[in-house]
Amino acid sequence: MTSGSLEDIIAHTKAYGFLFPSSEIYGGIQAVYDYGPWGAALKERVKTLWMDTMLKHHTKIVGLDAAIFMHPKVWEASGHLEQFDDLFIDSKESQKRYRVDHMVEEYIQTHAVSEDFREKWQRAFAGGDLDQILHFLKEEAILEVQEKGNATNWTAIRRMNLMFPTQLGAQAGNQDTAYLRPETAQGIYVNFLQTQKSLRLSLPFGIAQIGKAFRNELIARQFIFRMREFEQMEMQFFVPPDEEKTWFSFWKEARRQWYVALGIPEKNLQLMPHEKLAHYASDAVDIVYDFPFGFKEVEGIHARGNFDLSQHERASSKKIRYFDSRRKTSYIPHVVESSVGLDRLCLMILCHAFVRENVQGKERVYLRFPPYLAPVQVAIFPLVAKEGLPERAQRLRDELKYEFAVFYEEAASIGKRYTRQDLIGTPYCVTIDHETLADEKVTLRDRDNMKQERVPISKIKDILKVHFSTQSFWNSLPA
Ligand code: GAP
């Protein structure tokens, strides 16, 4: 049994209706993708599972749906206008563009660098002096390594803010510039006090939301791993200042366990502390997954102190204080954040689900989704499209279609129909044959082991309910 390369995943998801390059008939647009019917269904299930985890499993979290456009001052106060940028450099020979921090991180991962090297790099990067950073890259011969010794001709290092500016309304001018939000978190911070007061919530509590975010990524070479338009699932947990450390540890473990409950083996996951903290963070760790292109971040867990709320308090001149009736004092809460990229999570699920195996000398490819995430849950087939079988099969479809994601098909041989469902990861197929009309039994086929069993049609609904229950998922999470 083998897993797929990134190229396998890209080709498979395109061929079988999960992901398409955006506006492909015009040649596509870099780092933007459309979700086809099965991709959209997968994404919906992942969103539901995450939201249910936040709102139902963790009982102290409420939901929110903030607008994408926000007052431009939000991005001044949050630090995004000043500091949300990437450094890049181009090789004039190969015409290739590199993100400077990624280039050095890759170098560190593949070379035995000294502590002194790391310190020098961190000092240069944090200092932000572009000439000094270039000097470091040249001195350590990192540029030559990137271009395999061939390139000596490089541009200067340049800096670019990742936010997309736009104009709201008819006015044009800098003071009217609005931005497509680069993260959903700020929508939560500016609504913190409203939410707390209107629902009379007491600390600690969290606010969770799912929504689009936009970043003008400089380099986009890894499919839906790094996109310019993507979705985030973010939860900000507001806590008394002296409880931040405890809650940071809690969320690190709770979120790690969530991936394990999804069926991701522990060896494919790591918790990676940040070497360089973002401008808002006092502590941070990434949950990284072993993608076909190496261990990379899926989720960030950040202890943000009271940075965001106090920045918004200062910039808006509105008090953002919580009155703690137990301690009889007001303060700005601290925040622990869990931030997942939904598209990256879908990519992780697709990579993990992709199986290629040899069955009696023939290659078999299928997607081994956990049943509760599968876009199609049950496919219903009449063995032949005549002699009363379609009518009986359609009756079963109508009995199941409001409770399960059902797919109905009459065309092609039964073997081909099973194969097509394997390719999109459908856990169960039900076939109605001539005997069904006499004995009211159907064939239930299991995707993973391809076993077929005869079961009474009257029991199908109950059997499927057990198979699609998420109860074991919830049972395996810490409270
Ligand atoms: N509010 C904190 C925040 O936005 P981040 O580490 O910049 O933190 C959080 O982003 C998550 O969003 C990442 O772990 C990643 O999964 C996802 N993400 C960030 N940029 C992305 C991009 N260009 N394409 C897809 N997902 C992205």
Short mmCIF file of C-alpha atoms and ligand atoms in Angstrom, two decimals:
data_model
loop_
_atom_site.label_atom_id
_atom_site.label_comp_id
_atom_site.label_asym_id
_atom_site.label_seq_id
_atom_site.Cartn_x
_atom_site.Cartn_y
_atom_site.Cartn_z
CA MET A 1 0.00 0.00 0.00
CA THR A 2 1.52 3.38 -0.94
CA SER A 3 0.49 6.99 -0.52
CA GLY A 4 0.48 9.56 -3.31
CA SER A 5 2.86 12.28 -4.41
CA LEU A 6 1.57 15.86 -4.58
CA GLU A 7 1.26 15.41 -8.36
CA ASP A 8 -0.91 12.30 -7.81
CA ILE A 9 -3.19 14.25 -5.47
CA ILE A 10 -3.48 17.21 -7.85
CA ALA A 11 -4.31 14.95 -10.82
CA HIS A 12 -6.73 12.79 -8.83
CA THR A 13 -8.67 15.64 -7.25
CA LYS A 14 -9.03 17.31 -10.63
CA ALA A 15 -10.10 14.17 -12.49
CA TYR A 16 -12.70 13.15 -9.90
CA GLY A 17 -14.42 16.43 -9.10
CA PHE A 18 -12.70 17.73 -5.96
CA LEU A 19 -10.57 20.68 -7.04
CA PHE A 20 -10.18 22.66 -10.24
CA PRO A 21 -7.77 25.49 -11.05
CA SER A 22 -9.83 28.68 -10.97
CA SER A 23 -11.00 30.00 -14.37
CA GLU A 24 -9.04 27.27 -16.11
CA ILE A 25 -10.58 27.93 -19.54
CA TYR A 26 -8.65 31.24 -19.44
CA GLY A 27 -5.44 29.56 -18.37
CA GLY A 28 -6.12 29.65 -14.61
CA ILE A 29 -5.05 32.19 -12.03
CA GLN A 30 -2.12 31.43 -9.76
CA ALA A 31 -2.80 30.14 -6.26
CA VAL A 32 -6.58 30.26 -6.63
CA TYR A 33 -8.66 27.08 -6.79
CA ASP A 34 -12.32 26.14 -7.09
CA TYR A 35 -13.84 23.27 -5.16
CA GLY A 36 -15.80 20.90 -7.38
CA PRO A 37 -18.89 19.04 -6.09
CA TRP A 38 -16.98 16.46 -4.03
CA GLY A 39 -14.38 18.93 -2.79
CA ALA A 40 -17.11 21.32 -1.69
CA ALA A 41 -18.92 18.49 0.13
CA LEU A 42 -15.70 17.40 1.86
CA LYS A 43 -14.99 20.97 2.92
CA GLU A 44 -18.52 21.37 4.34
CA ARG A 45 -18.11 18.22 6.43
CA VAL A 46 -14.75 19.37 7.77
CA LYS A 47 -16.23 22.75 8.68
CA THR A 48 -19.14 21.11 10.49
CA LEU A 49 -16.82 18.82 12.42
CA TRP A 50 -14.61 21.73 13.48
CA MET A 51 -17.55 23.96 14.46
CA ASP A 52 -19.19 21.08 16.36
CA THR A 53 -15.89 20.52 18.15
CA MET A 54 -15.75 24.15 19.19
CA LEU A 55 -19.42 24.80 20.00
CA LYS A 56 -20.65 21.40 21.19
CA HIS A 57 -17.63 19.48 22.43
CA HIS A 58 -15.95 22.44 24.14
CA THR A 59 -18.96 23.95 25.83
CA LYS A 60 -17.50 27.40 26.55
CA ILE A 61 -17.27 28.63 22.96
CA VAL A 62 -19.75 30.62 20.87
CA GLY A 63 -19.86 31.27 17.14
CA LEU A 64 -19.55 34.44 15.05
CA ASP A 65 -19.68 35.48 11.41
CA ALA A 66 -17.92 38.81 10.99
CA ALA A 67 -17.71 40.71 7.70
CA ILE A 68 -14.69 40.42 5.42
CA PHE A 69 -14.40 44.20 5.08
CA MET A 70 -13.41 46.00 8.25
CA HIS A 71 -12.58 49.57 9.13
CA PRO A 72 -9.10 50.33 7.70
CA LYS A 73 -7.92 51.31 11.20
CA VAL A 74 -8.30 47.70 12.27
CA TRP A 75 -5.24 46.80 10.19
CA GLU A 76 -3.25 49.72 11.51
CA ALA A 77 -4.00 48.70 15.09
CA SER A 78 -3.40 44.99 14.49
CA GLY A 79 0.05 45.69 13.04
CA HIS A 80 -0.77 44.18 9.64
CA LEU A 81 -0.27 47.42 7.75
CA GLU A 82 3.24 47.87 9.14
CA GLN A 83 4.46 44.36 9.66
CA PHE A 84 2.53 41.83 7.62
CA ASP A 85 5.04 41.46 4.85
CA ASP A 86 7.37 38.95 3.27
CA LEU A 87 10.87 39.40 1.95
CA PHE A 88 11.71 38.05 -1.46
CA ILE A 89 14.61 37.87 -3.86
CA ASP A 90 14.82 36.90 -7.55
CA SER A 91 17.51 35.01 -9.36
CA LYS A 92 18.16 36.89 -12.61
CA GLU A 93 19.53 33.73 -14.22
CA SER A 94 16.71 31.28 -13.51
CA GLN A 95 14.00 33.96 -13.20
CA LYS A 96 12.91 32.15 -10.02
CA ARG A 97 11.55 34.04 -7.03
CA TYR A 98 12.31 32.94 -3.47
CA ARG A 99 10.84 33.88 -0.12
CA VAL A 100 13.89 34.68 1.96
CA ASP A 101 12.68 33.15 5.24
CA HIS A 102 11.60 29.93 3.48
CA MET A 103 14.96 29.72 1.72
CA VAL A 104 16.84 29.90 5.03
CA GLU A 105 14.43 27.52 6.83
CA GLU A 106 14.96 24.95 4.08
CA TYR A 107 18.72 25.43 4.35
CA ILE A 108 18.55 24.89 8.13
CA GLN A 109 16.53 21.70 7.65
CA THR A 110 18.95 20.22 5.15
CA HIS A 111 22.29 21.34 6.61
CA ALA A 112 23.92 20.81 9.99
CA VAL A 113 24.02 24.49 10.95
CA SER A 114 25.56 25.78 14.18
CA GLU A 115 23.78 27.60 16.99
CA ASP A 116 25.80 30.65 15.97
CA PHE A 117 24.33 30.45 12.45
CA ARG A 118 20.78 30.35 13.83
CA GLU A 119 21.40 33.28 16.15
CA LYS A 120 22.97 35.35 13.38
CA TRP A 121 20.04 34.62 11.09
CA GLN A 122 17.43 35.45 13.72
CA ARG A 123 19.20 38.70 14.56
CA ALA A 124 19.45 39.73 10.90
CA PHE A 125 15.83 38.77 10.14
CA ALA A 126 14.36 40.41 13.24
CA GLY A 127 16.45 43.55 12.54
CA GLY A 128 14.74 43.92 9.18
CA ASP A 129 17.70 45.62 7.44
CA LEU A 130 17.48 44.26 3.88
CA ASP A 131 21.18 44.85 3.04
CA GLN A 132 22.27 43.06 6.16
CA ILE A 133 20.01 40.09 5.37
CA LEU A 134 21.44 39.92 1.84
CA HIS A 135 24.94 40.05 3.30
CA PHE A 136 24.06 37.09 5.55
CA LEU A 137 22.73 35.04 2.61
CA LYS A 138 25.86 35.72 0.59
CA GLU A 139 28.29 35.17 3.44
CA GLU A 140 26.75 31.78 4.25
CA ALA A 141 26.56 30.83 0.54
CA ILE A 142 22.81 30.12 0.85
CA LEU A 143 21.96 31.68 -2.50
CA GLU A 144 24.38 29.42 -4.36
CA VAL A 145 22.85 26.36 -2.72
CA GLN A 146 19.37 27.35 -3.92
CA GLU A 147 20.44 27.58 -7.52
CA LYS A 148 22.83 24.64 -7.30
CA GLY A 149 25.89 26.87 -7.64
CA ASN A 150 24.87 28.25 -11.03
CA ALA A 151 23.52 31.64 -10.15
CA THR A 152 25.52 34.59 -9.04
CA ASN A 153 23.24 37.30 -10.31
CA TRP A 154 20.51 38.28 -7.85
CA THR A 155 18.21 41.24 -7.39
CA ALA A 156 18.19 43.16 -4.13
CA ILE A 157 15.90 41.81 -1.41
CA ARG A 158 12.47 43.43 -1.54
CA ARG A 159 9.61 43.64 0.90
CA MET A 160 5.92 43.28 0.07
CA ASN A 161 2.84 43.65 2.24
CA LEU A 162 0.54 40.66 1.80
CA MET A 163 -2.78 42.48 2.16
CA PHE A 164 -4.96 43.14 -0.87
CA PRO A 165 -6.03 46.80 -0.93
CA THR A 166 -9.30 47.85 -2.49
CA GLN A 167 -11.61 50.88 -2.57
CA LEU A 168 -15.01 50.96 -0.92
CA GLY A 169 -17.56 53.23 -2.57
CA ALA A 170 -16.90 55.83 -5.25
CA GLN A 171 -14.13 57.78 -3.52
CA ALA A 172 -10.57 57.10 -4.48
CA GLY A 173 -7.73 58.06 -2.22
CA ASN A 174 -5.47 56.50 0.35
CA GLN A 175 -7.65 57.37 3.30
CA ASP A 176 -10.47 55.27 1.78
CA THR A 177 -8.37 52.19 1.19
CA ALA A 178 -9.97 49.10 2.63
CA TYR A 179 -8.36 45.67 2.73
CA LEU A 180 -9.55 42.15 2.14
CA ARG A 181 -8.95 40.64 5.57
CA PRO A 182 -5.74 38.61 5.81
CA GLU A 183 -7.05 36.71 8.86
CA THR A 184 -10.46 36.24 10.45
CA ALA A 185 -9.19 36.79 14.00
CA GLN A 186 -9.57 40.59 13.97
CA GLY A 187 -13.31 40.22 13.38
CA ILE A 188 -13.44 38.33 16.65
CA TYR A 189 -11.41 40.89 18.64
CA VAL A 190 -13.48 43.88 17.59
CA ASN A 191 -16.64 41.97 18.54
CA PHE A 192 -15.27 40.63 21.83
CA LEU A 193 -17.02 43.05 24.19
CA GLN A 194 -20.32 43.05 22.29
CA THR A 195 -20.38 39.28 22.36
CA GLN A 196 -19.41 39.04 26.02
CA LYS A 197 -22.01 41.58 27.09
CA SER A 198 -24.89 40.48 24.90
CA LEU A 199 -24.54 36.84 25.93
CA ARG A 200 -23.44 37.71 29.51
CA LEU A 201 -20.44 35.40 29.18
CA SER A 202 -17.84 34.99 31.89
CA LEU A 203 -14.16 34.29 31.35
CA PRO A 204 -12.74 31.99 30.20
CA PHE A 205 -14.71 31.63 26.97
CA GLY A 206 -14.00 31.40 23.28
CA ILE A 207 -15.36 32.81 20.03
CA ALA A 208 -15.04 30.71 16.89
CA GLN A 209 -15.58 31.58 13.28
CA ILE A 210 -14.96 30.23 9.81
CA GLY A 211 -14.42 32.53 6.88
CA LYS A 212 -12.41 33.60 3.89
CA ALA A 213 -9.06 35.30 4.22
CA PHE A 214 -6.87 36.78 1.50
CA ARG A 215 -3.11 37.10 1.21
CA ASN A 216 -1.10 38.18 -1.78
CA GLU A 217 1.35 35.31 -1.37
CA LEU A 218 4.57 35.93 -3.28
CA ILE A 219 5.20 32.35 -4.15
CA ALA A 220 2.52 29.79 -4.64
CA ARG A 221 3.76 26.42 -5.75
CA GLN A 222 2.07 23.94 -3.47
CA PHE A 223 -1.51 23.54 -4.70
CA ILE A 224 -4.05 24.43 -1.99
CA PHE A 225 -1.35 24.56 0.69
CA ARG A 226 -0.62 28.21 -0.05
CA MET A 227 -3.42 30.14 -1.72
CA ARG A 228 -4.23 33.78 -2.26
CA GLU A 229 -7.88 33.25 -1.32
CA PHE A 230 -8.40 30.67 1.39
CA GLU A 231 -10.49 29.85 4.42
CA GLN A 232 -9.56 29.96 8.06
CA MET A 233 -11.21 28.33 11.05
CA GLU A 234 -10.16 30.41 14.02
CA MET A 235 -11.04 30.29 17.68
CA GLN A 236 -9.93 32.97 20.13
CA PHE A 237 -10.08 31.89 23.76
CA PHE A 238 -10.27 34.81 26.19
CA VAL A 239 -8.76 34.18 29.62
CA PRO A 240 -7.67 36.05 32.77
CA PRO A 241 -4.02 37.15 32.32
CA ASP A 242 -2.63 34.74 34.90
CA GLU A 243 -4.27 31.76 33.16
CA GLU A 244 -2.75 32.27 29.70
CA LYS A 245 0.07 29.73 30.12
CA THR A 246 -2.29 27.02 31.40
CA TRP A 247 -4.74 27.52 28.56
CA PHE A 248 -1.94 27.60 25.98
CA SER A 249 -0.87 24.13 27.18
CA PHE A 250 -4.48 22.96 27.20
CA TRP A 251 -5.16 24.05 23.62
CA LYS A 252 -1.90 22.64 22.31
CA GLU A 253 -2.85 19.19 23.54
CA ALA A 254 -6.58 19.44 22.75
CA ARG A 255 -5.87 20.44 19.17
CA ARG A 256 -3.16 17.78 18.69
CA GLN A 257 -5.61 15.14 19.88
CA TRP A 258 -8.18 16.40 17.37
CA TYR A 259 -5.90 15.33 14.51
CA VAL A 260 -5.26 11.97 16.13
CA ALA A 261 -9.04 11.48 16.49
CA LEU A 262 -9.32 12.20 12.75
CA GLY A 263 -7.13 9.16 12.21
CA ILE A 264 -3.82 10.89 11.52
CA PRO A 265 -1.03 8.68 12.93
CA GLU A 266 1.04 10.37 15.65
CA LYS A 267 4.21 9.79 13.61
CA ASN A 268 2.82 12.06 10.87
CA LEU A 269 2.20 14.94 13.28
CA GLN A 270 4.52 17.23 15.21
CA LEU A 271 4.18 20.21 17.48
CA MET A 272 6.78 22.74 16.33
CA PRO A 273 7.54 25.74 18.52
CA HIS A 274 8.07 28.94 16.49
CA GLU A 275 11.68 30.01 16.12
CA LYS A 276 10.66 33.58 15.40
CA LEU A 277 7.49 34.85 17.03
CA ALA A 278 5.01 36.94 15.04
CA HIS A 279 4.60 40.54 16.18
CA TYR A 280 1.53 39.67 18.25
CA ALA A 281 2.61 36.42 19.91
CA SER A 282 4.20 35.72 23.28
CA ASP A 283 4.37 31.98 22.63
CA ALA A 284 3.45 29.93 19.59
CA VAL A 285 3.50 26.43 18.26
CA ASP A 286 2.53 24.94 14.90
CA ILE A 287 0.82 21.62 14.38
CA VAL A 288 2.65 20.26 11.37
CA TYR A 289 1.71 17.31 9.17
CA ASP A 290 3.95 15.14 7.04
CA PHE A 291 2.77 16.29 3.58
CA PRO A 292 4.33 14.72 0.45
CA PHE A 293 6.61 17.81 0.43
CA GLY A 294 7.68 17.49 4.07
CA PHE A 295 6.42 18.43 7.53
CA LYS A 296 4.47 21.70 7.16
CA GLU A 297 2.08 23.78 9.23
CA VAL A 298 -1.65 23.07 9.25
CA GLU A 299 -2.57 24.96 12.39
CA GLY A 300 -1.02 27.62 14.58
CA ILE A 301 -1.67 27.91 18.31
CA HIS A 302 -0.67 31.28 19.63
CA ALA A 303 -0.58 32.87 23.06
CA ARG A 304 -1.32 36.46 22.05
CA GLY A 305 -1.29 38.11 25.47
CA ASN A 306 -3.51 41.18 25.44
CA PHE A 307 -1.80 42.54 22.34
CA ASP A 308 -4.82 42.69 20.04
CA LEU A 309 -7.44 43.94 22.46
CA SER A 310 -5.15 46.61 23.89
CA GLN A 311 -4.13 47.75 20.40
CA HIS A 312 -7.82 48.11 19.48
CA GLU A 313 -8.54 49.89 22.76
CA ARG A 314 -5.77 52.38 22.04
CA ALA A 315 -6.62 52.93 18.38
CA SER A 316 -10.41 53.21 18.85
CA SER A 317 -10.26 55.09 22.18
CA LYS A 318 -13.01 52.71 23.38
CA LYS A 319 -12.50 50.70 26.55
CA ILE A 320 -12.31 46.97 25.89
CA ARG A 321 -12.33 45.79 29.49
CA TYR A 322 -13.90 42.78 31.11
CA PHE A 323 -15.30 43.17 34.61
CA ASP A 324 -14.35 40.08 36.57
CA SER A 325 -17.01 39.83 39.25
CA ARG A 326 -15.16 37.07 41.09
CA ARG A 327 -11.96 39.13 41.39
CA LYS A 328 -13.82 42.46 41.57
CA THR A 329 -11.64 44.11 39.00
CA SER A 330 -11.61 45.07 35.31
CA TYR A 331 -8.90 44.08 32.87
CA ILE A 332 -8.10 43.38 29.25
CA PRO A 333 -8.30 39.60 28.82
CA HIS A 334 -5.46 37.60 27.32
CA VAL A 335 -6.02 35.43 24.28
CA VAL A 336 -5.02 31.94 23.24
CA GLU A 337 -5.75 31.33 19.59
CA SER A 338 -6.23 28.19 17.54
CA SER A 339 -6.01 28.98 13.82
CA VAL A 340 -6.46 26.29 11.17
CA GLY A 341 -6.28 26.74 7.43
CA LEU A 342 -9.33 24.87 6.13
CA ASP A 343 -7.83 24.28 2.69
CA ARG A 344 -4.60 22.95 4.17
CA LEU A 345 -6.61 20.71 6.42
CA CYS A 346 -8.51 19.38 3.38
CA LEU A 347 -5.18 18.80 1.64
CA MET A 348 -3.95 16.89 4.69
CA ILE A 349 -7.12 14.77 4.70
CA LEU A 350 -6.80 14.08 0.96
CA CYS A 351 -3.10 13.17 1.25
CA HIS A 352 -3.80 10.86 4.16
CA ALA A 353 -6.82 9.27 2.44
CA PHE A 354 -5.10 8.55 -0.89
CA VAL A 355 -4.25 4.85 -1.12
CA ARG A 356 -2.69 2.99 -3.99
CA GLU A 357 -2.49 -0.77 -3.55
CA ASN A 358 -1.97 -3.92 -5.51
CA VAL A 359 -4.94 -6.28 -5.57
CA GLN A 360 -4.21 -9.59 -7.29
CA GLY A 361 -1.74 -7.98 -9.66
CA LYS A 362 -3.94 -4.98 -10.45
CA GLU A 363 -3.51 -1.45 -9.16
CA ARG A 364 -6.35 -0.14 -7.05
CA VAL A 365 -6.65 3.53 -6.00
CA TYR A 366 -9.16 4.74 -3.47
CA LEU A 367 -9.71 7.51 -0.93
CA ARG A 368 -9.93 6.15 2.59
CA PHE A 369 -11.83 9.03 4.23
CA PRO A 370 -13.24 8.54 7.70
CA PRO A 371 -16.92 7.71 6.87
CA TYR A 372 -18.24 10.93 8.50
CA LEU A 373 -16.08 13.05 6.13
CA ALA A 374 -16.84 11.25 2.87
CA PRO A 375 -18.54 13.50 0.27
CA VAL A 376 -20.80 10.63 -0.81
CA GLN A 377 -21.76 8.33 2.03
CA VAL A 378 -23.70 5.66 0.22
CA ALA A 379 -24.09 4.85 -3.47
CA ILE A 380 -27.19 2.96 -4.58
CA PHE A 381 -27.13 0.87 -7.72
CA PRO A 382 -29.70 -1.27 -9.48
CA LEU A 383 -27.72 -4.20 -10.93
CA VAL A 384 -29.34 -3.57 -14.33
CA ALA A 385 -31.43 -0.66 -15.55
CA LYS A 386 -34.54 -2.74 -16.22
CA GLU A 387 -36.97 -5.34 -14.86
CA GLY A 388 -38.14 -3.27 -11.91
CA LEU A 389 -34.67 -2.87 -10.33
CA PRO A 390 -34.33 0.93 -10.88
CA GLU A 391 -37.75 1.51 -9.29
CA ARG A 392 -36.82 -0.52 -6.18
CA ALA A 393 -33.41 1.18 -5.97
CA GLN A 394 -34.95 4.64 -6.30
CA ARG A 395 -37.39 3.83 -3.51
CA LEU A 396 -34.45 3.02 -1.24
CA ARG A 397 -32.66 6.20 -2.35
CA ASP A 398 -35.72 8.25 -1.40
CA GLU A 399 -35.87 6.58 2.02
CA LEU A 400 -32.23 7.46 2.73
CA LYS A 401 -31.59 10.74 0.93
CA TYR A 402 -32.51 13.14 3.76
CA GLU A 403 -30.31 11.38 6.31
CA PHE A 404 -27.28 10.49 4.22
CA ALA A 405 -25.39 11.86 1.23
CA VAL A 406 -26.69 9.42 -1.39
CA PHE A 407 -25.50 8.93 -4.96
CA TYR A 408 -27.62 7.01 -7.45
CA GLU A 409 -26.34 5.49 -10.68
CA GLU A 410 -27.65 3.04 -13.28
CA ALA A 411 -25.08 3.25 -16.07
CA ALA A 412 -22.03 1.00 -16.62
CA SER A 413 -21.11 -2.38 -15.19
CA ILE A 414 -21.40 -2.86 -11.45
CA GLY A 415 -17.60 -3.29 -11.17
CA LYS A 416 -16.99 0.06 -12.87
CA ARG A 417 -19.55 1.74 -10.65
CA TYR A 418 -17.82 0.38 -7.50
CA THR A 419 -14.46 1.59 -8.80
CA ARG A 420 -15.78 5.09 -9.43
CA GLN A 421 -17.10 5.29 -5.87
CA ASP A 422 -13.74 4.06 -4.51
CA LEU A 423 -12.03 6.88 -6.37
CA ILE A 424 -14.12 9.50 -4.57
CA GLY A 425 -13.97 7.67 -1.25
CA THR A 426 -17.58 6.47 -0.83
CA PRO A 427 -17.52 4.11 2.17
CA TYR A 428 -20.56 1.97 1.21
CA CYS A 429 -22.38 0.87 -1.92
CA VAL A 430 -25.75 -0.87 -1.95
CA THR A 431 -26.78 -3.00 -4.93
CA ILE A 432 -30.31 -4.06 -5.72
CA ASP A 433 -30.54 -7.22 -7.84
CA HIS A 434 -33.26 -9.59 -9.04
CA GLU A 435 -33.22 -11.53 -5.77
CA THR A 436 -33.95 -8.33 -3.87
CA LEU A 437 -37.41 -8.27 -5.40
CA ALA A 438 -38.08 -11.70 -3.91
CA ASP A 439 -36.21 -11.70 -0.57
CA GLU A 440 -35.95 -7.94 0.25
CA LYS A 441 -32.19 -8.27 0.76
CA VAL A 442 -29.46 -6.12 -0.82
CA THR A 443 -25.69 -6.34 -1.25
CA LEU A 444 -23.77 -3.96 0.99
CA ARG A 445 -20.18 -3.39 -0.16
CA ASP A 446 -17.45 -2.00 2.05
CA ARG A 447 -14.94 0.37 0.36
CA ASP A 448 -11.90 -0.57 2.43
CA ASN A 449 -11.93 -4.36 2.25
CA MET A 450 -14.30 -4.67 -0.75
CA LYS A 451 -16.27 -7.30 1.18
CA GLN A 452 -19.89 -7.78 0.19
CA GLU A 453 -22.66 -9.05 2.42
CA ARG A 454 -26.37 -9.65 1.97
CA VAL A 455 -28.44 -7.66 4.43
CA PRO A 456 -32.18 -7.09 4.78
CA ILE A 457 -33.18 -3.84 3.13
CA SER A 458 -35.14 -2.94 6.27
CA LYS A 459 -31.89 -2.85 8.27
CA ILE A 460 -29.85 -0.65 5.89
CA LYS A 461 -30.73 2.65 7.56
CA ASP A 462 -29.73 1.44 11.02
CA ILE A 463 -26.51 -0.12 9.76
CA LEU A 464 -25.52 3.11 8.01
CA LYS A 465 -26.39 5.19 11.08
CA VAL A 466 -23.88 3.19 13.11
CA HIS A 467 -21.19 3.46 10.44
CA PHE A 468 -21.58 7.23 10.06
CA SER A 469 -21.85 8.09 13.72
CA THR A 470 -19.20 10.51 14.97
CA GLN A 471 -19.59 9.23 18.54
CA SER A 472 -16.26 7.40 18.58
CA PHE A 473 -14.61 10.61 17.33
CA TRP A 474 -16.06 12.59 20.24
CA ASN A 475 -15.21 9.84 22.71
CA SER A 476 -11.54 9.99 21.74
CA LEU A 477 -11.19 13.72 22.45
CA PRO A 478 -10.21 15.13 25.85
CA ALA A 479 -13.14 16.90 27.55
N1 GAP B 1 -4.78 34.56 13.15
C1 GAP B 1 -3.50 33.96 13.10
C2 GAP B 1 -3.08 33.61 11.76
O1 GAP B 1 -3.68 33.99 10.77
P1 GAP B 1 -1.25 32.29 10.45
O2 GAP B 1 -0.23 31.32 10.95
O3 GAP B 1 -0.80 33.41 9.61
O4 GAP B 1 -1.98 32.82 11.75
C3 GAP B 1 -3.12 30.48 10.33
O5 GAP B 1 -2.37 31.49 9.68
C4 GAP B 1 -3.36 29.30 9.42
O6 GAP B 1 -3.96 29.75 8.21
C5 GAP B 1 -2.09 28.59 9.00
O7 GAP B 1 -1.72 27.61 9.95
C6 GAP B 1 -2.49 27.96 7.68
O8 GAP B 1 -3.11 26.71 7.91
C7 GAP B 1 -3.52 28.92 7.14
N2 GAP B 1 -2.95 29.74 6.07
C8 GAP B 1 -2.18 30.85 6.21
N3 GAP B 1 -1.84 31.35 5.01
C9 GAP B 1 -2.41 30.53 4.08
C10 GAP B 1 -2.44 30.51 2.66
N4 GAP B 1 -1.83 31.45 1.93
N5 GAP B 1 -3.12 29.51 2.04
C11 GAP B 1 -3.76 28.56 2.76
N6 GAP B 1 -3.78 28.54 4.10
C12 GAP B 1 -3.11 29.50 4.76
#
